[in-house]
Coordinates of C-alpha atoms in Angstrom, one line a residue:
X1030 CA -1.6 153.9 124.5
X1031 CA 1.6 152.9 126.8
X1032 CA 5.1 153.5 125.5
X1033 CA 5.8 150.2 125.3
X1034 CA 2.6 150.1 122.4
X1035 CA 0.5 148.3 124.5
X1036 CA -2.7 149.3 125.3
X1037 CA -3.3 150.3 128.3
X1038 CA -5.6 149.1 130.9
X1039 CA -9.0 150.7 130.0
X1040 CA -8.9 150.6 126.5
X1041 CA -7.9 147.0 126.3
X1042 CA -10.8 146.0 128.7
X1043 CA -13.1 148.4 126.5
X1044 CA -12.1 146.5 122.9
X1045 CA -12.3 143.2 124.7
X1046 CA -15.6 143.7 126.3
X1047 CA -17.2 145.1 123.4
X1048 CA -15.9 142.7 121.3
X1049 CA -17.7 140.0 123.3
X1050 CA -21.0 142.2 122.7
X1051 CA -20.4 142.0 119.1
X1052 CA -20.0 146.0 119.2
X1053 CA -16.5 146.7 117.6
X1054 CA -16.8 148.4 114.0
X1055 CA -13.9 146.9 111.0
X1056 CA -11.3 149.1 112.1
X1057 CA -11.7 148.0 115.8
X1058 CA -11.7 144.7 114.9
X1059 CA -8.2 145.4 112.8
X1060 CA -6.8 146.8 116.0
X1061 CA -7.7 144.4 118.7
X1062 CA -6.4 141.2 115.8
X1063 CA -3.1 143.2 115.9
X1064 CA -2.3 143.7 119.5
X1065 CA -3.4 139.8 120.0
X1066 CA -1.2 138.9 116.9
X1067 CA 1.8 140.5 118.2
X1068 CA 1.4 140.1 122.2
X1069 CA 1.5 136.7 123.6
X1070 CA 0.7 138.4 127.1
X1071 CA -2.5 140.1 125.6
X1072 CA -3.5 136.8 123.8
X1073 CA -3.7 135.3 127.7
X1074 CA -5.8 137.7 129.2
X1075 CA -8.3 137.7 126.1
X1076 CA -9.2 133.9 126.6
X1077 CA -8.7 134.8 130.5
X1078 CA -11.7 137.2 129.8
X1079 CA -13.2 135.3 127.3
X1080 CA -13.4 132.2 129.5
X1081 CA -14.5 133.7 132.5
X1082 CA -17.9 135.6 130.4
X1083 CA -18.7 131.8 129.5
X1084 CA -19.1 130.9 132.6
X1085 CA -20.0 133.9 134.4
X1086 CA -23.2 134.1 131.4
X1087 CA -23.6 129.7 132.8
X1088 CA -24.5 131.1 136.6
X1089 CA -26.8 134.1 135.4
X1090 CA -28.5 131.9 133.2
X1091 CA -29.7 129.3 135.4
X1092 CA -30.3 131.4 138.4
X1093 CA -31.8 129.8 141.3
X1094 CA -29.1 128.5 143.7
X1095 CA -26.4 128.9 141.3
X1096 CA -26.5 132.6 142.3
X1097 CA -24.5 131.4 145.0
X1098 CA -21.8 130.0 142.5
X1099 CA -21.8 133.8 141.4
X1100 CA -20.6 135.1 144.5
X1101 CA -17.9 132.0 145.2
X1102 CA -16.4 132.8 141.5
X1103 CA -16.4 136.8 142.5
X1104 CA -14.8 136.0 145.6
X1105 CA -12.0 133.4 144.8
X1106 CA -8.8 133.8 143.4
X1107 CA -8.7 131.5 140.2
X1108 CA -6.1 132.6 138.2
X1109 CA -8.3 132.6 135.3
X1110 CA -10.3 135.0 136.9
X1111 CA -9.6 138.7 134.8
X1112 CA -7.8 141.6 136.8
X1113 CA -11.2 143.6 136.4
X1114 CA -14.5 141.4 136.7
X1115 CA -16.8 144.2 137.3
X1116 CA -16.3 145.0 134.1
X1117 CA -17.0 141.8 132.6
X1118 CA -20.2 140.9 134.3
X1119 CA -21.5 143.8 132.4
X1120 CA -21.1 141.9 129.3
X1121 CA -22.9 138.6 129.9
X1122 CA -24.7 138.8 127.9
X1123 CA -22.3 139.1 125.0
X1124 CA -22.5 137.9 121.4
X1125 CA -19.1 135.6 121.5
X1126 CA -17.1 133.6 118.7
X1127 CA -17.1 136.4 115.8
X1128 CA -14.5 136.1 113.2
X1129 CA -12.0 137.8 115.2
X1130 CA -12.3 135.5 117.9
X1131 CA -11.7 132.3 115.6
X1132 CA -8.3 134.1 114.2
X1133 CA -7.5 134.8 117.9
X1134 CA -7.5 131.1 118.8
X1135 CA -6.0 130.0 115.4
X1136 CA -2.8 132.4 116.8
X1137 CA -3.1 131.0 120.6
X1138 CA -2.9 127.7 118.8
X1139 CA 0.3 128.0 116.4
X1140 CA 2.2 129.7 119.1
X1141 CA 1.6 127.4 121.9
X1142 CA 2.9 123.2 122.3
X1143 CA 0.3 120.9 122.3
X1144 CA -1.4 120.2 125.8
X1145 CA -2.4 116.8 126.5
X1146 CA -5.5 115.4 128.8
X1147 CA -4.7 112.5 131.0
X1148 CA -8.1 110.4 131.5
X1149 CA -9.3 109.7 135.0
X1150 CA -12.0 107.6 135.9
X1151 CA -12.8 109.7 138.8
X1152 CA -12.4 112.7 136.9
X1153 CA -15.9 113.4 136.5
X1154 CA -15.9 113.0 132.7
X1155 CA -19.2 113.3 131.5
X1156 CA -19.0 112.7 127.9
X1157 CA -16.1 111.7 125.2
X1158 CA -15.4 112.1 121.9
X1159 CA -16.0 110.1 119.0
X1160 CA -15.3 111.7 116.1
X1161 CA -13.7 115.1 114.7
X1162 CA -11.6 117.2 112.0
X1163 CA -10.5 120.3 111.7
X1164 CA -8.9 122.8 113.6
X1165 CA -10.7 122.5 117.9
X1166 CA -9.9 123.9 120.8
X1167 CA -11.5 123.1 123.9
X1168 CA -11.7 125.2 127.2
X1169 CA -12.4 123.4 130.4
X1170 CA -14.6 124.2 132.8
X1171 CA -11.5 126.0 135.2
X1172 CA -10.0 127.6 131.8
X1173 CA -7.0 125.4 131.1
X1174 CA -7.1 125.6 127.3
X1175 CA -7.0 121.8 125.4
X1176 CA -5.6 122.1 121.5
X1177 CA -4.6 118.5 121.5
X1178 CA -8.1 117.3 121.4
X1179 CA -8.9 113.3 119.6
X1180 CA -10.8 110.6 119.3
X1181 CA -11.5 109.1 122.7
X1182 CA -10.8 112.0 124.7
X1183 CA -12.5 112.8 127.9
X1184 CA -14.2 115.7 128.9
X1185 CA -15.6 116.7 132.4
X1186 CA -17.7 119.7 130.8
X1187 CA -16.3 123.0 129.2
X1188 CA -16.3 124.2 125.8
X1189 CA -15.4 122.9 122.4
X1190 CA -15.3 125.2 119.6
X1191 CA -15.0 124.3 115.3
X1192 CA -12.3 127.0 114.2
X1193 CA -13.0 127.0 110.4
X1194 CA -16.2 126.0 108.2
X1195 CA -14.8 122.6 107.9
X1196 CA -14.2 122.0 111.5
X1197 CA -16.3 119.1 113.1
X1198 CA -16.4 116.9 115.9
X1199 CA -19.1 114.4 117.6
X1200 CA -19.6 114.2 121.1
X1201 CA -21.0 111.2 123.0
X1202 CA -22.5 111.4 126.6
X1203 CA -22.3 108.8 129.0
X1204 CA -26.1 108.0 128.6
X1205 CA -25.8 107.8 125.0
X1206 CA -26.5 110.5 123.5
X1207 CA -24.9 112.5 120.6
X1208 CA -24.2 115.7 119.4
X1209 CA -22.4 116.5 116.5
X1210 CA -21.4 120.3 115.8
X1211 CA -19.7 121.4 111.9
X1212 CA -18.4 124.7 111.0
X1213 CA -17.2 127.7 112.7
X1214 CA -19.4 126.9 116.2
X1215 CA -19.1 127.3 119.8
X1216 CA -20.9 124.7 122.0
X1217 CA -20.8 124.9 126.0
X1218 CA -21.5 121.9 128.1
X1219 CA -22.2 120.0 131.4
X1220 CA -23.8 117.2 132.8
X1221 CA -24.6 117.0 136.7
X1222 CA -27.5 114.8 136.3
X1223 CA -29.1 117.3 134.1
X1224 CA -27.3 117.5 130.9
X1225 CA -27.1 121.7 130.0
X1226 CA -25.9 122.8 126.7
X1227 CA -25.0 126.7 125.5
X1228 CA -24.5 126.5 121.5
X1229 CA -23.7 130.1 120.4
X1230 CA -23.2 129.7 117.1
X1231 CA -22.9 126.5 114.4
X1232 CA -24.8 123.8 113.2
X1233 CA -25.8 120.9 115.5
X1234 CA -27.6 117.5 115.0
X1235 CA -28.4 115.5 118.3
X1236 CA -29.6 111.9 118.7
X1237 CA -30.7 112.2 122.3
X1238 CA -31.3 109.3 124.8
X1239 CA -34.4 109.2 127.1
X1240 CA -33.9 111.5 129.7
X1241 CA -34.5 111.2 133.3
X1242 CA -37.9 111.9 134.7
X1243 CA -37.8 116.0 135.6
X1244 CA -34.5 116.1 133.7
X1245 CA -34.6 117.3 130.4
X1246 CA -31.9 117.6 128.2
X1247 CA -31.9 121.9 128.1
X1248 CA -30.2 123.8 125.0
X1249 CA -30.0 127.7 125.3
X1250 CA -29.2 129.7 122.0
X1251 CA -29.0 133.6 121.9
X1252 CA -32.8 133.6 121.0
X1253 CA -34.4 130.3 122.4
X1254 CA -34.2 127.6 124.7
X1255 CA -34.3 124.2 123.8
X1256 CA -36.7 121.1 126.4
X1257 CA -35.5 117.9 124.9
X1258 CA -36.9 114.5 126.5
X1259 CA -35.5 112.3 124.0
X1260 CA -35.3 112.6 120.3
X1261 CA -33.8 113.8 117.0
X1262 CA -33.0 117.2 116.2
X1263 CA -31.2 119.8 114.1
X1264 CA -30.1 123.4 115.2
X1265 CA -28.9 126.4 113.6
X1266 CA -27.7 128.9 115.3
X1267 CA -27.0 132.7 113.8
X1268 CA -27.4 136.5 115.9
X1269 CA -30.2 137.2 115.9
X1270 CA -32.6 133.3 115.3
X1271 CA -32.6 130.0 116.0
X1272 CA -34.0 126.8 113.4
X1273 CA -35.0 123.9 115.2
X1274 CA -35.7 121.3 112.5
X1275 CA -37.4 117.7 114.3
X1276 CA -36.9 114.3 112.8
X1277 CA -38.1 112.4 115.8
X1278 CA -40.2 113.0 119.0
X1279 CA -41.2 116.5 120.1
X1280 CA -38.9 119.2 121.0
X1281 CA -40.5 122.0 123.2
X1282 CA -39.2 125.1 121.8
X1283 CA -39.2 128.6 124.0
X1284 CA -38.8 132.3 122.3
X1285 CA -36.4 134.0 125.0
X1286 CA -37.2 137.3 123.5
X1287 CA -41.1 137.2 124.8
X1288 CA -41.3 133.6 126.8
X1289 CA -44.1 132.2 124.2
X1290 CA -43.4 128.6 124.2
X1291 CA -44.4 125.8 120.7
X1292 CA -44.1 122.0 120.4
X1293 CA -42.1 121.1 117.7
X1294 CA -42.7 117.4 116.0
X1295 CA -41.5 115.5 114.0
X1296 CA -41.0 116.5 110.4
X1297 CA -41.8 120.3 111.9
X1298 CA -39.5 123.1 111.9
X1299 CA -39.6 126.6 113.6
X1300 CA -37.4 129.6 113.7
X1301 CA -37.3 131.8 117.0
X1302 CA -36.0 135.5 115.9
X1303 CA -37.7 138.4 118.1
X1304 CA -38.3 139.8 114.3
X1305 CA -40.1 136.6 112.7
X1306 CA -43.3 135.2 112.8
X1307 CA -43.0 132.4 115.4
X1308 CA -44.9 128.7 114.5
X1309 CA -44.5 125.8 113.7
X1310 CA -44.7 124.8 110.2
X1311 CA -44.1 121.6 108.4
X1312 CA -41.1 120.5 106.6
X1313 CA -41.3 120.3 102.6
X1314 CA -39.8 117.2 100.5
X1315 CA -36.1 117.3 99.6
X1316 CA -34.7 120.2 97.9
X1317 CA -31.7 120.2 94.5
X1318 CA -31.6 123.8 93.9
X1319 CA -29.7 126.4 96.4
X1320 CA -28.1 129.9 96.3
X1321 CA -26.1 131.8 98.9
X1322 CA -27.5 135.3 100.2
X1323 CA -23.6 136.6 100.9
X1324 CA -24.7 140.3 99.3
X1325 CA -27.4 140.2 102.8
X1326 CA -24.8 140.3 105.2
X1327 CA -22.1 137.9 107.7
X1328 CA -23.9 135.9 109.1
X1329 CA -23.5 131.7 108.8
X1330 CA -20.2 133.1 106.9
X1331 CA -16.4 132.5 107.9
X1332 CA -13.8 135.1 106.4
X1333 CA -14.3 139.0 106.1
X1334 CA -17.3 140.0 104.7
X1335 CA -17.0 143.2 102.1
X1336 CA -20.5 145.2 101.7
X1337 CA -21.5 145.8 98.1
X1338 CA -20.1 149.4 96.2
X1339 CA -21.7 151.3 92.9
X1340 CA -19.2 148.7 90.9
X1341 CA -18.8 145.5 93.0
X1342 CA -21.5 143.0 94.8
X1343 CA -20.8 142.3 98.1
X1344 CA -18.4 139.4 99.2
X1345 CA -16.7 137.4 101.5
X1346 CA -13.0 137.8 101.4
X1347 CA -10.7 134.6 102.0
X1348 CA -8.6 134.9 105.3
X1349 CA -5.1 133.0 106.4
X1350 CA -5.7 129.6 107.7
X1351 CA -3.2 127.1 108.9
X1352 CA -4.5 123.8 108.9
X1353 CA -4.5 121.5 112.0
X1354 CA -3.0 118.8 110.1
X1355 CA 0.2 120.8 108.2
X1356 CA 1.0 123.8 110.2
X1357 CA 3.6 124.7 107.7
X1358 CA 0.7 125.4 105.3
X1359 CA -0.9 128.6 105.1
X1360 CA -4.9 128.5 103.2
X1361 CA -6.8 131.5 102.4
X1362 CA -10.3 130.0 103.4
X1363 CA -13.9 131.1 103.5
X1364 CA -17.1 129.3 104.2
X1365 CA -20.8 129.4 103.7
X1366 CA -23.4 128.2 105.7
X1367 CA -26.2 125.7 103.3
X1368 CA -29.6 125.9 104.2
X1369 CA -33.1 126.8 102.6
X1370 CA -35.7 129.4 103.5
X1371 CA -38.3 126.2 104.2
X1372 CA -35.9 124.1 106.4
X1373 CA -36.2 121.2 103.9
X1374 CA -32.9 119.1 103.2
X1375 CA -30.7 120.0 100.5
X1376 CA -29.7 117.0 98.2
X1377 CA -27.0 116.5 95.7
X1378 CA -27.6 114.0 92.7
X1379 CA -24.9 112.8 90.1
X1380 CA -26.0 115.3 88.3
X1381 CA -25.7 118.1 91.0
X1382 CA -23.1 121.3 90.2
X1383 CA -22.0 124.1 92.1
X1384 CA -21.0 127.2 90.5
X1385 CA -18.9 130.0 92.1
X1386 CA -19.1 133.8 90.8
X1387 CA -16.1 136.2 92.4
X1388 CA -12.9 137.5 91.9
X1389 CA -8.9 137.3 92.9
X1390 CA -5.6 139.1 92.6
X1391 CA -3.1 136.2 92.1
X1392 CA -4.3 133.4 89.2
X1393 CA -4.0 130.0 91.0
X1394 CA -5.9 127.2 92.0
X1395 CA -9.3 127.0 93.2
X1396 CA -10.5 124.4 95.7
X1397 CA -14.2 124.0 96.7
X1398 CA -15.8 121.9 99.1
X1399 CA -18.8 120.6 100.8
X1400 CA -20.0 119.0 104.3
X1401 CA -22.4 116.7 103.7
X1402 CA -25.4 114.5 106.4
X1403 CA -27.2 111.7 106.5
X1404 CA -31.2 111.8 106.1
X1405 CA -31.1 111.2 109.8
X1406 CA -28.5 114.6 110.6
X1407 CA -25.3 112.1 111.6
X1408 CA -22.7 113.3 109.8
X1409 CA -21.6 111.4 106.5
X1410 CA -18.2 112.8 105.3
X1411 CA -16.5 116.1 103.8
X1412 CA -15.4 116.2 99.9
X1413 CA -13.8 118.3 97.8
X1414 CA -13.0 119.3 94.5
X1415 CA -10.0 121.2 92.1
X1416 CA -12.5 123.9 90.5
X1417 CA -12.4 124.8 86.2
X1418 CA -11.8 128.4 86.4
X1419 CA -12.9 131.3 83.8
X1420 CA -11.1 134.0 84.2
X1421 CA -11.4 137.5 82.9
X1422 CA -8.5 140.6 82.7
X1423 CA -10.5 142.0 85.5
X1424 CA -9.9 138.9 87.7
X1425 CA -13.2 138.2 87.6
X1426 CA -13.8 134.5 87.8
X1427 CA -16.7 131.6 87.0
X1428 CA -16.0 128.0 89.1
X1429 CA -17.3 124.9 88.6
X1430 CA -17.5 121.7 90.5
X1431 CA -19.7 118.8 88.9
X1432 CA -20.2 116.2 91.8
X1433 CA -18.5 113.9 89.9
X1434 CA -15.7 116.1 90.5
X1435 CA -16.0 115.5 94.2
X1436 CA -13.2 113.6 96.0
X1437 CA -13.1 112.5 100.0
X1438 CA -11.8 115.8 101.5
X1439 CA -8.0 114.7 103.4
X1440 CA -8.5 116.0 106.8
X1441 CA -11.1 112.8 107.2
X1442 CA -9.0 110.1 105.3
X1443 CA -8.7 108.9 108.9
X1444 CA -12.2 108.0 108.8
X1445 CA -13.2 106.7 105.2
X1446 CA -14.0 103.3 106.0
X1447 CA -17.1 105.0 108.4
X1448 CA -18.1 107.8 105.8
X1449 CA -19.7 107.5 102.7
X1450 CA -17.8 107.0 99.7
X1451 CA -19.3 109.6 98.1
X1452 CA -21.8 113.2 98.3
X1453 CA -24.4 111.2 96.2
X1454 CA -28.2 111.2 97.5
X1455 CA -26.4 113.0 100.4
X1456 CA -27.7 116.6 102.4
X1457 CA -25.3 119.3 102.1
X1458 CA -24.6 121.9 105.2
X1459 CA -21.8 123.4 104.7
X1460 CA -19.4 124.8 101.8
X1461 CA -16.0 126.1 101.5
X1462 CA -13.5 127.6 99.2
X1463 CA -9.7 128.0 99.6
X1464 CA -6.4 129.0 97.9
X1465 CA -3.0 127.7 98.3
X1466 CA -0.9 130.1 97.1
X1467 CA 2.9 131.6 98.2
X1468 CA 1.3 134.7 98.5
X1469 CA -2.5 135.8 99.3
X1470 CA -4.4 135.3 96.5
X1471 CA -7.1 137.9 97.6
X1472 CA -9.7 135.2 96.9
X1473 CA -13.2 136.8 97.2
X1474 CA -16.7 135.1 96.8
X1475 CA -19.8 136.6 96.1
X1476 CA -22.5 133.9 94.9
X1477 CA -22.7 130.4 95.4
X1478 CA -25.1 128.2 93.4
X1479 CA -26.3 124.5 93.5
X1480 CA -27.8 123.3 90.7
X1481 CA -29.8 119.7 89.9
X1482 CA -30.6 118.0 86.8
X1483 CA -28.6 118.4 83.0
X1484 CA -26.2 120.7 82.0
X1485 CA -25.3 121.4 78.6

């Protein structure tokens, strides 16, 4: 540690390039949020580093001539370019977007004025966007850092990320194809006559055009690669597997972890995990009953996950927000990934109910709400709803949302005349909760259930 109570050089490059492995422990984690929290300078060279192992991981990837590309970014003097790239290239293959990271942009973004993109046909734009909400931030392909991201803008390549599990945005490439990415997600991007996608964590439906002949649309995950020629997909993205869920055509699925390659059609799902059985199986009917698996660990969570003791369950702690919309506003927010063990789609009814089991410090408010799809993956709107709350003297609490409850969520008023009016006969993806309190609430989750049919 300097005098100054900075890090200093080495252990700064050690946190951040560990964190990018995914290796930092909680205290770590603590440490590294409170030197970019209080250090502008140190908030630069983190996306500096983060930036440069997206596209450093891009060239090692592909490989063939674009080794070349390796040595011309080594060798140039890009100022996004960190002060000690050996280092980095060490951690290519990083795990990237972790909470910490998502907190670390949500600071960049409140301390820093809004940048705006000027459009230029001979740009090289490559796709636009057509739709989002929630808190972005996009990344271009030479680093200059985006926040004032909307509808129409457009984008020459780079990377988009969702900052919160209601985050969202739809992305339309010249050819016609879409993508549309909710929750906390990071997705990576380029077209040069083959379109090349890198989604390290989130949800995404596509609707992809036919492709050109010997160039496939190609999706690479932590733990699969993705050969699309033209069709309709889901995929879910987590550390250690990859869902691929077909609607239409045949999506050629590859395990990276031994190279065995399956054929997914339509109404077919598969999950590539080094630890899973891989084939294909088919899709079952619609599903009205769901529960959330918080007490078996992170992942398709946003917030601070809190293992189990002899006297508590494990949870999922709320953590301070600021919304896109209202910067003066400070949430305490968490969010759940939806999805069932058999890939089928999740439906709520009118007589649908989520019930929430956990616990806070401060008596207020609770908010709950859901992201919800069309049968075909596009998505169809975000609602929520002011929770009845049982409380005991412990602070132990019972929610309850009946979908009748359910209101059009304001961060997509913009929007209402293309949504659905309501979650009914909808498929649900996504859930949140969130407190608006003048001080933290200490809002903690740790089940979430979805229930179909009558309730006394």
């Amino acid at each position: 540690m300097s005098d100054s109570g900075k890090p200093n050089d080495d252990l700064w490059d050690d946190l951040v390039e560990r964190h990018l492995r995914g290796e930092l422990n909680e205290s770590e984690q603590e440490q590294l949020a409170g030197w970019l929290d209080s250090d502008a300078s140190l908030r630069e060279d983190f996306v500096r580093q983060a930036t440069w192992d997206t596209e450093l991981t891009e060239v090692v990837r592909t490989g063939g001539d674009r080794q070349f590309e390796m040595a011309t970014l080594l060798a140039s003097d890009d100022e996004m370019q960190p002060r000690r790239t050996p280092r980095i290239m060490r951690a290519l293959l990083a795990v990237a977007a972790t909470t910490i990271l998502v907190l670390s942009y949500a600071l960049i973004k409140q301390d820093t004025a809004p940048e705006t993109i000027v459009t230029d046909p001979s740009s090289g734009s490559v796709a636009h966007i057509t739709g989002l909400s929630g808190s972005l931030i996009w990344t271009g392909d030479r680093g200059e850092l985006v926040r004032d991201i909307r509808v129409g803008t457009e984008l020459a390549g780079g990377t988009i990320e969702g900052l919160s599990p209601e985050s969202w945005f739809e992305l339309q490439f010249n050819d016609g194809s879409e993508v549309t990415i909710s929750g906390a997600s990071m997705l990576t991007f380029s077209d040069d006559g083959q379109k090349r996608l890198r989604l390290r964590e989130g949800r995404m439906s596509a609707d992809v055009a036919p492709q050109p002949v010997g160039n496939p649309m190609v999706i690479q995950t932590r733990s699969a690669t993705l050969t699309v020629l033209g069709t309709s997909f889901d995929v879910e993205v987590e550390l250690p597997a990859t869902a691929v869920s077909v609607r239409e055509g045949t999506v050629r699925v590859t395990r990276t972890s031994d190279g065995k390659e399956i054929d997914v059609s339509a109404n077919h799902r598969v999950v590539a995990a080094a630890d899973q059985e891989f084939e294909r199986r088919q899709i079952a009917g619609v599903v009205r009953n769901w529960e959330s698996r918080i007490d078996q660990g992170p992942d398709e969570t946003f917030g601070k996950w809190i293992a189990a003791t002899e006297t508590e369950p494990a949870s999922l702690k709320a953590v301070a927000f600021v919304p896109e919309q209202n910067p003066n506003v400070v949430l305490y927010l968490l969010g759940v990934g939806v999805r069932s063990d058999e890939g089928a789609p999740i439906e709520v009814d009118e007589d649908s109910r989520f019930e929430i089991h956990g616990k806070f410090d401060v008596e207020t408010e609770i908010y709950f709400g859901i992201q919800v799809a069309y049968a075909n993956g596009d998505f169809a709107g975000k609602f929520r709803a002011k929770c009845i709350v049982r409380r005991d003297s412990s602070g132990n609490f019972v929610a309850r949302a009946d979908l009748s409850d359910f209101g059009l969520d304001p961060s997509v008023a913009a929007y209402k005349d293309k949504l659905a009016p309501s979650p009914e006969g909808l498929f649900v993806n996504g859930v949140w909760s969130f407190t608006h309190s003048e001080t933290p609430s200490g809002l903690r989750i740790s089940a979430v259930e979805l229930t179909g049919g009558n309730h006394e």
